[in-house]
Backbone as CSV, one residue per row, in Angstrom:
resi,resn,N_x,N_y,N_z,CA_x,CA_y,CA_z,C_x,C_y,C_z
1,UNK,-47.767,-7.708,26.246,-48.046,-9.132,26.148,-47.104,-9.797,25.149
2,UNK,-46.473,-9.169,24.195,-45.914,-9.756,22.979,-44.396,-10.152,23.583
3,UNK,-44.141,-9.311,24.492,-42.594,-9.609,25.627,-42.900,-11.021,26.596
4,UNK,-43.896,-10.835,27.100,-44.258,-12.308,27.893,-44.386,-13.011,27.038
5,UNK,-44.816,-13.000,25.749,-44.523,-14.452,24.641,-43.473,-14.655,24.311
6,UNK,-42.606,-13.687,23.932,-41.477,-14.230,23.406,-40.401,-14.237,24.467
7,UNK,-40.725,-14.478,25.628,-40.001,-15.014,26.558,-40.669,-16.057,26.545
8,UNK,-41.491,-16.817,26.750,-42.342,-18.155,26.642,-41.802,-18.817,25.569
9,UNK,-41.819,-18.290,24.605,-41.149,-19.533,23.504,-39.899,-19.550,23.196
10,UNK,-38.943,-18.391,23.923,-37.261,-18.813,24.121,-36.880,-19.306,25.138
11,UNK,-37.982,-19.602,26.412,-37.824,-20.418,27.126,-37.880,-22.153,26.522
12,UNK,-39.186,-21.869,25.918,-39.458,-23.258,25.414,-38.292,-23.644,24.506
13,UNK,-37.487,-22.866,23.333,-36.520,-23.459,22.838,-35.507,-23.638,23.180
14,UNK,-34.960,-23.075,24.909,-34.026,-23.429,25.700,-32.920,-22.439,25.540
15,UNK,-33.301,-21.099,25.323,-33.014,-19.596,25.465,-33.550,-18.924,26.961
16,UNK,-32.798,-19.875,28.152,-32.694,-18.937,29.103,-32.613,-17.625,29.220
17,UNK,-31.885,-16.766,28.548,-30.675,-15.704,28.566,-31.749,-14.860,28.070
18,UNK,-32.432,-15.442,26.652,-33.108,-14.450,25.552,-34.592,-14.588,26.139
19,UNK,-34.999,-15.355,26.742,-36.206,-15.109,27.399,-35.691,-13.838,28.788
20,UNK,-35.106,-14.386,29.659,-34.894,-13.914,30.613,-35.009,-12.136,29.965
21,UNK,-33.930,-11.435,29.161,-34.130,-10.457,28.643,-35.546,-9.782,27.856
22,UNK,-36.523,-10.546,27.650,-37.772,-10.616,26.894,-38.433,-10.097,27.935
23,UNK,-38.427,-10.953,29.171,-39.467,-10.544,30.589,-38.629,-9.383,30.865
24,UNK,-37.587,-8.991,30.939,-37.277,-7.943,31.372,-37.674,-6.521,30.534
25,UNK,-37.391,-6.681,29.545,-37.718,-5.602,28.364,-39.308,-5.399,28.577
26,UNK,-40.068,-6.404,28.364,-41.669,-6.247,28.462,-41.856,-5.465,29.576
27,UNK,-41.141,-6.292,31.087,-41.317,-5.691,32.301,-41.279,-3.842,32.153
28,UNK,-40.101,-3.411,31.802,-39.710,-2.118,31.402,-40.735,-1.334,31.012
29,UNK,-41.005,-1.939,30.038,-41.810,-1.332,29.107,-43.241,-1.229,29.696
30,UNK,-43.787,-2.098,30.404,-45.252,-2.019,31.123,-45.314,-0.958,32.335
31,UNK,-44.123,-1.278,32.838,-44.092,0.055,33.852,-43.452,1.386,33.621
32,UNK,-43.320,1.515,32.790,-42.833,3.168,31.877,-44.615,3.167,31.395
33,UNK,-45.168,2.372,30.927,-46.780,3.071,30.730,-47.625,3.087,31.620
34,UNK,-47.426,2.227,32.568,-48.114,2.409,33.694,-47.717,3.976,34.579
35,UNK,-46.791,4.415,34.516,-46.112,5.654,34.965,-46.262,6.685,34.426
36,UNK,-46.639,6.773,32.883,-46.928,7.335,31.787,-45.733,8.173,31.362
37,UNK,-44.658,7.559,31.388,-43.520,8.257,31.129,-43.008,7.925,29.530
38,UNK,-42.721,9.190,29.052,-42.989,9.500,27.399,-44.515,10.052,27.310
39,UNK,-45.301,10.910,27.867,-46.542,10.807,27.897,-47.254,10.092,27.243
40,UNK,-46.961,8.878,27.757,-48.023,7.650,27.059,-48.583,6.772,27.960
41,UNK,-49.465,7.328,29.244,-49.828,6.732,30.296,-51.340,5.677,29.627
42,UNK,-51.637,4.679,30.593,-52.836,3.815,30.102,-53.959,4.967,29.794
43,UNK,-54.599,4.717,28.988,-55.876,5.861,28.933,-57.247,5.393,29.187
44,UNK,-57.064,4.020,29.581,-58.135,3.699,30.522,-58.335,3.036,31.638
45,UNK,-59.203,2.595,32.687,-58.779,1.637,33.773,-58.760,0.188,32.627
46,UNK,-58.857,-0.157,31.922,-59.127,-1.627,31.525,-57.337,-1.908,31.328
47,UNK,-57.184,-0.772,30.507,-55.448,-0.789,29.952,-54.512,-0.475,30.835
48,UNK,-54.836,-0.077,32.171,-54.202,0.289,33.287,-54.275,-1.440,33.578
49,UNK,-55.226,-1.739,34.042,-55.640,-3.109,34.476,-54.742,-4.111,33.819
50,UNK,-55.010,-4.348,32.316,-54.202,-5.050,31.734,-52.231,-5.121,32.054
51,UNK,-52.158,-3.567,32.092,-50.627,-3.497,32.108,-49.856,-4.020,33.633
52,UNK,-51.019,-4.168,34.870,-50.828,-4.660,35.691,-51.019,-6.141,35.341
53,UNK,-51.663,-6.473,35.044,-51.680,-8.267,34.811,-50.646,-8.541,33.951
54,UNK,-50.242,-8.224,33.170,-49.128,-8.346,32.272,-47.404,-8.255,33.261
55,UNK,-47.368,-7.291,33.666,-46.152,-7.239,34.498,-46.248,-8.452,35.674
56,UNK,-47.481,-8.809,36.446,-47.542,-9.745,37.328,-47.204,-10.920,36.649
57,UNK,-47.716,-11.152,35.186,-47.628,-12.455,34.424,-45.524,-12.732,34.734
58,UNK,-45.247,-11.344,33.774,-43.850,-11.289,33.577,-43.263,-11.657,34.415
59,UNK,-43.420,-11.081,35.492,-42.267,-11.260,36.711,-42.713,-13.209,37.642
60,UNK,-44.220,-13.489,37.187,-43.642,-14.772,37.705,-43.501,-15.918,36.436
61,UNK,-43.332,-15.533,35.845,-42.826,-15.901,34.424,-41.099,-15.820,34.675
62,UNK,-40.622,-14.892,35.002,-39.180,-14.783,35.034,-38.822,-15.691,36.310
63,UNK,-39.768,-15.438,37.347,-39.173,-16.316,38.791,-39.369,-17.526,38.665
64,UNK,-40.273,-18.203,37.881,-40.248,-19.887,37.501,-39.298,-19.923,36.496
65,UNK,-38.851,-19.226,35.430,-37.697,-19.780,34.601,-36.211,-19.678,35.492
66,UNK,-36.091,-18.701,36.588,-34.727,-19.193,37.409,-34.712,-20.086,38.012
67,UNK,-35.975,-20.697,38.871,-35.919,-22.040,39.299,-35.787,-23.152,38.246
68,UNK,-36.134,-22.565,37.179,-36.086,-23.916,36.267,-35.185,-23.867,35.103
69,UNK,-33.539,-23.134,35.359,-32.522,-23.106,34.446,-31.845,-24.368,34.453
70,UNK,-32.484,-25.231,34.002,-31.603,-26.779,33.891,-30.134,-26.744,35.071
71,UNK,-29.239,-27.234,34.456,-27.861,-26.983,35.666,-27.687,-26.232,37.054
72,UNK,-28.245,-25.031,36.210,-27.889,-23.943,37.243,-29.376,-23.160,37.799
73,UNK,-29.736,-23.795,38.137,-31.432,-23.166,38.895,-30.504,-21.643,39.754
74,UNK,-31.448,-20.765,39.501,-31.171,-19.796,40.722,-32.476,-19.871,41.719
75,UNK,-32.327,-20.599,42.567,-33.736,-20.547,43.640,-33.888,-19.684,44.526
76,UNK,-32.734,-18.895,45.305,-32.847,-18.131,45.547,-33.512,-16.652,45.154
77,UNK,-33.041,-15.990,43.852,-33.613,-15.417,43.065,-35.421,-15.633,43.039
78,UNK,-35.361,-16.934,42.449,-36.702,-17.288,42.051,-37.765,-17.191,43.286
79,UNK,-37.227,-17.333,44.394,-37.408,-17.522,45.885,-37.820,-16.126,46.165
80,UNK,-36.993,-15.163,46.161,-37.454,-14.066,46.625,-38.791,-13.124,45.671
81,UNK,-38.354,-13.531,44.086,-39.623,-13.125,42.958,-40.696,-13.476,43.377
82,UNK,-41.123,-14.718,44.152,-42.422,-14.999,44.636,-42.438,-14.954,45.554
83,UNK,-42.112,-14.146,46.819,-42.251,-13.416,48.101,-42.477,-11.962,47.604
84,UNK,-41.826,-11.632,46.664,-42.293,-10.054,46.126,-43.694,-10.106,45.965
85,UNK,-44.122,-10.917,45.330,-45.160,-10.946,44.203,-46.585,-11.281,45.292
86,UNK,-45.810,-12.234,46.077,-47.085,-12.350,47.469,-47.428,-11.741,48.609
87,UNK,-46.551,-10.819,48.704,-46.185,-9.678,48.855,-47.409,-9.033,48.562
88,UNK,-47.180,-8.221,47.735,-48.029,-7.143,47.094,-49.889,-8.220,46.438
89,UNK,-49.300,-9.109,46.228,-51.492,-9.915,45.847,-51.084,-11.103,46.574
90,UNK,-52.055,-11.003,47.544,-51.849,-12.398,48.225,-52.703,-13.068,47.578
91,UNK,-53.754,-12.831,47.103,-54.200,-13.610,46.496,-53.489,-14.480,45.297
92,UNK,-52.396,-14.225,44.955,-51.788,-14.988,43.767,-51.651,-16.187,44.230
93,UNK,-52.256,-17.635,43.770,-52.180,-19.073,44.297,-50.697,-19.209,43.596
94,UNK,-50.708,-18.980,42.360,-49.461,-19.545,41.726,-47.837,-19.514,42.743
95,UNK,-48.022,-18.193,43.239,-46.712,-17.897,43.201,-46.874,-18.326,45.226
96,UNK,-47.442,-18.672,45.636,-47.963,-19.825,46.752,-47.394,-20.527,46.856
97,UNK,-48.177,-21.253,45.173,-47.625,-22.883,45.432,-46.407,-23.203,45.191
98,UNK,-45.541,-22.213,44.062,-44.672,-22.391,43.832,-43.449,-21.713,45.249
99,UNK,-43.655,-20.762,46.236,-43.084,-20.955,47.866,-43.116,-22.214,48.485
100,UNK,-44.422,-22.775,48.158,-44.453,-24.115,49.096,-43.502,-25.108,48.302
101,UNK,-43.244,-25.308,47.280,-42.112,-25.765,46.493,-41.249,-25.622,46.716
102,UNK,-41.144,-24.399,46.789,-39.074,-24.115,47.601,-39.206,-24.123,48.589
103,UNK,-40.219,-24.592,49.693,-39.737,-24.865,51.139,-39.719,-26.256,51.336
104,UNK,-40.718,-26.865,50.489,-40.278,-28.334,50.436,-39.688,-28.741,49.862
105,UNK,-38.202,-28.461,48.464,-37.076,-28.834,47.885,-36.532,-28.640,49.025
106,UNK,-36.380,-27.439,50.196,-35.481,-27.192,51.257,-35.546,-27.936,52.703
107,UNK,-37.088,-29.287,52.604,-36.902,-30.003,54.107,-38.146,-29.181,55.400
108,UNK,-38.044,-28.080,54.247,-39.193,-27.210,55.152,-41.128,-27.783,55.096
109,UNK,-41.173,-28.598,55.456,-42.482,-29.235,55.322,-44.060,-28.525,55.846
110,UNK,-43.809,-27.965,56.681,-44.623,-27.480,57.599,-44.899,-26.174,56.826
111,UNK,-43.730,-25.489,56.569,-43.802,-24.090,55.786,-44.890,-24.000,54.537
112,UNK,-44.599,-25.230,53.346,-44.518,-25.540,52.697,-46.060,-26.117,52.678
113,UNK,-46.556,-26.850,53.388,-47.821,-27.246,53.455,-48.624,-25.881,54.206
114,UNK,-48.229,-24.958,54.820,-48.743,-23.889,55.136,-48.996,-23.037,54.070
115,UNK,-47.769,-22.853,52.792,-48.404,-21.790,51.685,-49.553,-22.340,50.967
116,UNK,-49.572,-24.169,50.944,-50.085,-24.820,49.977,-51.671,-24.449,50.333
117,UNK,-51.844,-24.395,51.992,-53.140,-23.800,52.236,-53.669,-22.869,51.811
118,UNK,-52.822,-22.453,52.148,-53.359,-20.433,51.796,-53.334,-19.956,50.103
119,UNK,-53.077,-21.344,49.489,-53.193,-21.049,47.643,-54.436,-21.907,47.836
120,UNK,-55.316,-22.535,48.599,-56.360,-23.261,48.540,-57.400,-22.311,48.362
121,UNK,-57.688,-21.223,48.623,-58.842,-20.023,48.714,-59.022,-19.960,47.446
122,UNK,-57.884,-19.959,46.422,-57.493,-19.229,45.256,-57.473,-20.703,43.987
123,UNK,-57.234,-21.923,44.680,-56.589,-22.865,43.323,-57.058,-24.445,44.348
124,UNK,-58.123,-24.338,44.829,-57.990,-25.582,46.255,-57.550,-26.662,44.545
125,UNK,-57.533,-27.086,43.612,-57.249,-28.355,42.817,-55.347,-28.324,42.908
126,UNK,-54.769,-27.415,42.400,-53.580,-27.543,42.626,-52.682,-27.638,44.105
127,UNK,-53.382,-26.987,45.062,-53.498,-26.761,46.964,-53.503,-28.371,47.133
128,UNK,-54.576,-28.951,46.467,-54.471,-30.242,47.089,-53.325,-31.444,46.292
129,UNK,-53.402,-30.802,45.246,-52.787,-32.418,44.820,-50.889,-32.255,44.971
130,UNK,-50.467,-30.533,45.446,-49.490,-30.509,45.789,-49.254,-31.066,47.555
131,UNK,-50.428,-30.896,48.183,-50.419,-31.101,49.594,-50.261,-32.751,49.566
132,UNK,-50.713,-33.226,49.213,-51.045,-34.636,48.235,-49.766,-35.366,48.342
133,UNK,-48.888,-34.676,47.266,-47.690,-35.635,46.765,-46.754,-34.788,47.987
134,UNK,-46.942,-33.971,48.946,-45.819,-33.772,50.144,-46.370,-34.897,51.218
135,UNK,-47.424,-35.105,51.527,-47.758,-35.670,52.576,-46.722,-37.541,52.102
136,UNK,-47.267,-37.802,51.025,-46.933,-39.294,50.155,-45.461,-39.049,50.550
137,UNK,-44.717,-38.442,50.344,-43.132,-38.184,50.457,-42.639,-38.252,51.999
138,UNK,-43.821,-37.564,52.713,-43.335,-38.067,54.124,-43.917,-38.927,54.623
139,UNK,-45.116,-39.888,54.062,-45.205,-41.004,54.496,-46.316,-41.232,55.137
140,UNK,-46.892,-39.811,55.431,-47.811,-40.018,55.952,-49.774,-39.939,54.976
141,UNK,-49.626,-41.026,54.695,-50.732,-41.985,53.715,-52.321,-41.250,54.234
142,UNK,-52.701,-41.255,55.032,-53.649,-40.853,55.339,-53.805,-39.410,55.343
143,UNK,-53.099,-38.958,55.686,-53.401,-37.047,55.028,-53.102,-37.175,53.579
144,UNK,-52.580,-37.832,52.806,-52.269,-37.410,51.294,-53.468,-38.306,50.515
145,UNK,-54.001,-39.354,51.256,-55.235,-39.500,50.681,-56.658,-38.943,51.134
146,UNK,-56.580,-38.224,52.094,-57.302,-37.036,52.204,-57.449,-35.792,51.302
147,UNK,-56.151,-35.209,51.357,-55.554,-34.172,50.460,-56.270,-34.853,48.951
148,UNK,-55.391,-35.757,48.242,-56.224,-36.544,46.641,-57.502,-36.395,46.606
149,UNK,-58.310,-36.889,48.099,-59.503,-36.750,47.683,-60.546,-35.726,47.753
150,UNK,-59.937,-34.574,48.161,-60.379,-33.365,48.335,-59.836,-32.683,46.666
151,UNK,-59.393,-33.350,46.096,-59.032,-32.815,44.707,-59.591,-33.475,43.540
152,UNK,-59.848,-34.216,43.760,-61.225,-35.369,43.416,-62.530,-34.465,43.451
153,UNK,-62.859,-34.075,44.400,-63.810,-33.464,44.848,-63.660,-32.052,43.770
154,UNK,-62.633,-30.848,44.073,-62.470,-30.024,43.072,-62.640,-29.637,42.307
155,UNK,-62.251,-30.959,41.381,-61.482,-30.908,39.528,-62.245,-30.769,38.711
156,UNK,-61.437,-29.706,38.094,-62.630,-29.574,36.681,-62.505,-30.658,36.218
157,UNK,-63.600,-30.578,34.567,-63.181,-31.480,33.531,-62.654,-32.158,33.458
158,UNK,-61.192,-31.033,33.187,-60.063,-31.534,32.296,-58.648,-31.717,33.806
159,UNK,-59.558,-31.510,34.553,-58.308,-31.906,35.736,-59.055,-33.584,36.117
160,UNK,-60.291,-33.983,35.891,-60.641,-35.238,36.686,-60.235,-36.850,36.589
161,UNK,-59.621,-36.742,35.724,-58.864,-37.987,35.253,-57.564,-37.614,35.672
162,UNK,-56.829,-36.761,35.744,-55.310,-36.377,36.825,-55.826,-36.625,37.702
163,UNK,-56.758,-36.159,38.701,-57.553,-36.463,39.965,-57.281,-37.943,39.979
164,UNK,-57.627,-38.265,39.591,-58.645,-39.803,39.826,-57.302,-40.378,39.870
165,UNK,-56.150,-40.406,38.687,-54.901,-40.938,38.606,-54.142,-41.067,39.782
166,UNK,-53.715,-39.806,40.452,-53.515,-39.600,41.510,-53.357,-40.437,42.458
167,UNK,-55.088,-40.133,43.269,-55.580,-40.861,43.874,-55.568,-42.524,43.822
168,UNK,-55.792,-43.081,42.770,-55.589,-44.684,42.527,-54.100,-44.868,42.750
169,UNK,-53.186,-44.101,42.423,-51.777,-44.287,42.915,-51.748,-44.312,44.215
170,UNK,-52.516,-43.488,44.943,-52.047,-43.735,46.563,-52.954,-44.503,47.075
171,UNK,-54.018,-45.227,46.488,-54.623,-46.054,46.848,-53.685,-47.688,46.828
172,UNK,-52.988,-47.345,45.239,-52.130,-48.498,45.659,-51.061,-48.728,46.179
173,UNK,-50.745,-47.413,46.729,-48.668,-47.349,47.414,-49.231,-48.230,48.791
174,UNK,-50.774,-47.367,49.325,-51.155,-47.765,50.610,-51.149,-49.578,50.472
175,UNK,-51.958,-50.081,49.199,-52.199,-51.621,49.429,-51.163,-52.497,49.179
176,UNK,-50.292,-51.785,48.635,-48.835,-52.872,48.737,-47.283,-52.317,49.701
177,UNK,-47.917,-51.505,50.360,-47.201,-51.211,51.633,-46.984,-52.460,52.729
178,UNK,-45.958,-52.420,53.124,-45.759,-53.849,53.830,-46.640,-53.847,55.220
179,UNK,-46.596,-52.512,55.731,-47.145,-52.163,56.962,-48.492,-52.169,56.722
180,UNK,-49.134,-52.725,55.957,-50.894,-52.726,55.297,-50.762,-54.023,55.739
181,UNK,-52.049,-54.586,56.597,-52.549,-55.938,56.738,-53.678,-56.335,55.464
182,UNK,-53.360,-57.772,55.641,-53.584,-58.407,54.555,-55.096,-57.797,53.995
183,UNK,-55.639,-57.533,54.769,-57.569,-57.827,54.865,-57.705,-56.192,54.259
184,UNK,-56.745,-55.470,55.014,-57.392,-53.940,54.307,-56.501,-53.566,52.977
185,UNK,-55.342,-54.723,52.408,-55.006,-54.623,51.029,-55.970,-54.540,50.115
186,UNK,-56.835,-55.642,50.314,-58.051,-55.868,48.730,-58.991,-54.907,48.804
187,UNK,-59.091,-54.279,50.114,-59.682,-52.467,50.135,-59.192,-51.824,49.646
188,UNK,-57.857,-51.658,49.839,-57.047,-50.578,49.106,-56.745,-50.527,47.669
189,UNK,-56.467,-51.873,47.112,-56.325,-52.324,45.849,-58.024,-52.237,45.014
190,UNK,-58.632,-51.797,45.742,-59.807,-52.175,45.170,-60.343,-50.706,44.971
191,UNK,-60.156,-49.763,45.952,-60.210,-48.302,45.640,-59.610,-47.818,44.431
192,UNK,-58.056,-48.432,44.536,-57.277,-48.195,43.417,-57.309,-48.667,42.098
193,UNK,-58.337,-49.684,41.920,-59.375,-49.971,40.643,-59.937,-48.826,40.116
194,UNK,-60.838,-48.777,41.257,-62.094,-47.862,41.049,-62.024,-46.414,40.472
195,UNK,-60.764,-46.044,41.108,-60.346,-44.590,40.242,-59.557,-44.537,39.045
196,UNK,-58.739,-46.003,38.601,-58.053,-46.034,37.407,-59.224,-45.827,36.550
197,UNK,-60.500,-46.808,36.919,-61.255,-46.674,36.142,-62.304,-45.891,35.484
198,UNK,-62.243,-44.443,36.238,-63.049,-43.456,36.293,-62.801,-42.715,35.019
């Protein structure tokens, strides 16, 4: 765990290079004990357990910092780290949503709203409000205020005011859309009250 941090905060100080090497070293190191090589295998299922969550952390820890090397993104790379990773736990939403991300930076919409589903079992608050802002991008208003409000529905706590934000945004793209008649604007504008104000 102490390798997945200090890749986390040389990411954060803008140490690509020295994080990148951090997840790798940790990586190393979790699966040499998971293997028990040096006879120093986990000596229990909890620490077996752990050293698997830890390497899963790492490696999509490393595949979101190549998509996200300022200048030089490697997406490819990052692309295939979360096909590995979904791969082997489908259940992982993260590394889902973040496929449906690189199929929709790539035009791939359909793809892309297909992983966003299948991270819904696992994360339906992030499933939706990414399904959300793809639908808004292609325009089509009525599935993405579907999508918002199925995340509305969701949200914890501390997600329900992002919710609500959201949503009042596409309440108002819809009421000052030119293609909106006059009569169902002060509906729309009026939804889009109602959730600023939540």
């Amino acid at each position: 765990q102490m390798w997945n941090n200090l890749g986390t905060l040389r990411s954060l100080q803008g140490d690509p290079r020295g994080a990148k090497e951090a997840y790798g070293r940790g990586l190393a190191l979790a699966e040499q004990q998971l293997q028990g090589e040096n006879g120093h295998g986990p000596s229990t299922t909890d620490e077996a357990k752990d050293l698997h969550i830890a390497c899963l952390t790492m490696r999509f820890n490393r595949a979101w910092l190549a998509e996200s090397e300022g200048d030089q993104p490697d997406f490819l790379q990052a692309t295939q780290d979360y096909m590995a990773i979904n791969e082997e736990h489908h259940w992982h939403a993260d590394s889902l949503l973040q496929l449906g991300a690189q199929w929709a930076r790539m035009g791939e919409t359909e793809s892309a709203l297909h992983r966003y589903q299948e991270a819904m079992k696992s994360n339906p608050f992030h499933s939706a409000i990414m399904q959300a802002e793809l639908y808004r991008q292609r325009g089509e208003y009525p599935k993405a205020l579907q999508s918002a409000e199925l995340a509305v529905q969701v949200a914890g706590d501390k997600q329900f005011h992002y919710a609500h934000v959201l949503l009042g945004n596409l309440y108002f793209e819809v009421a000052i859309a030119p293609s909106t008649r006059q009569r169902e604007r002060d509906t729309f504008m009026h939804k889009a009250l109602r959730n600023f104000t939540k």
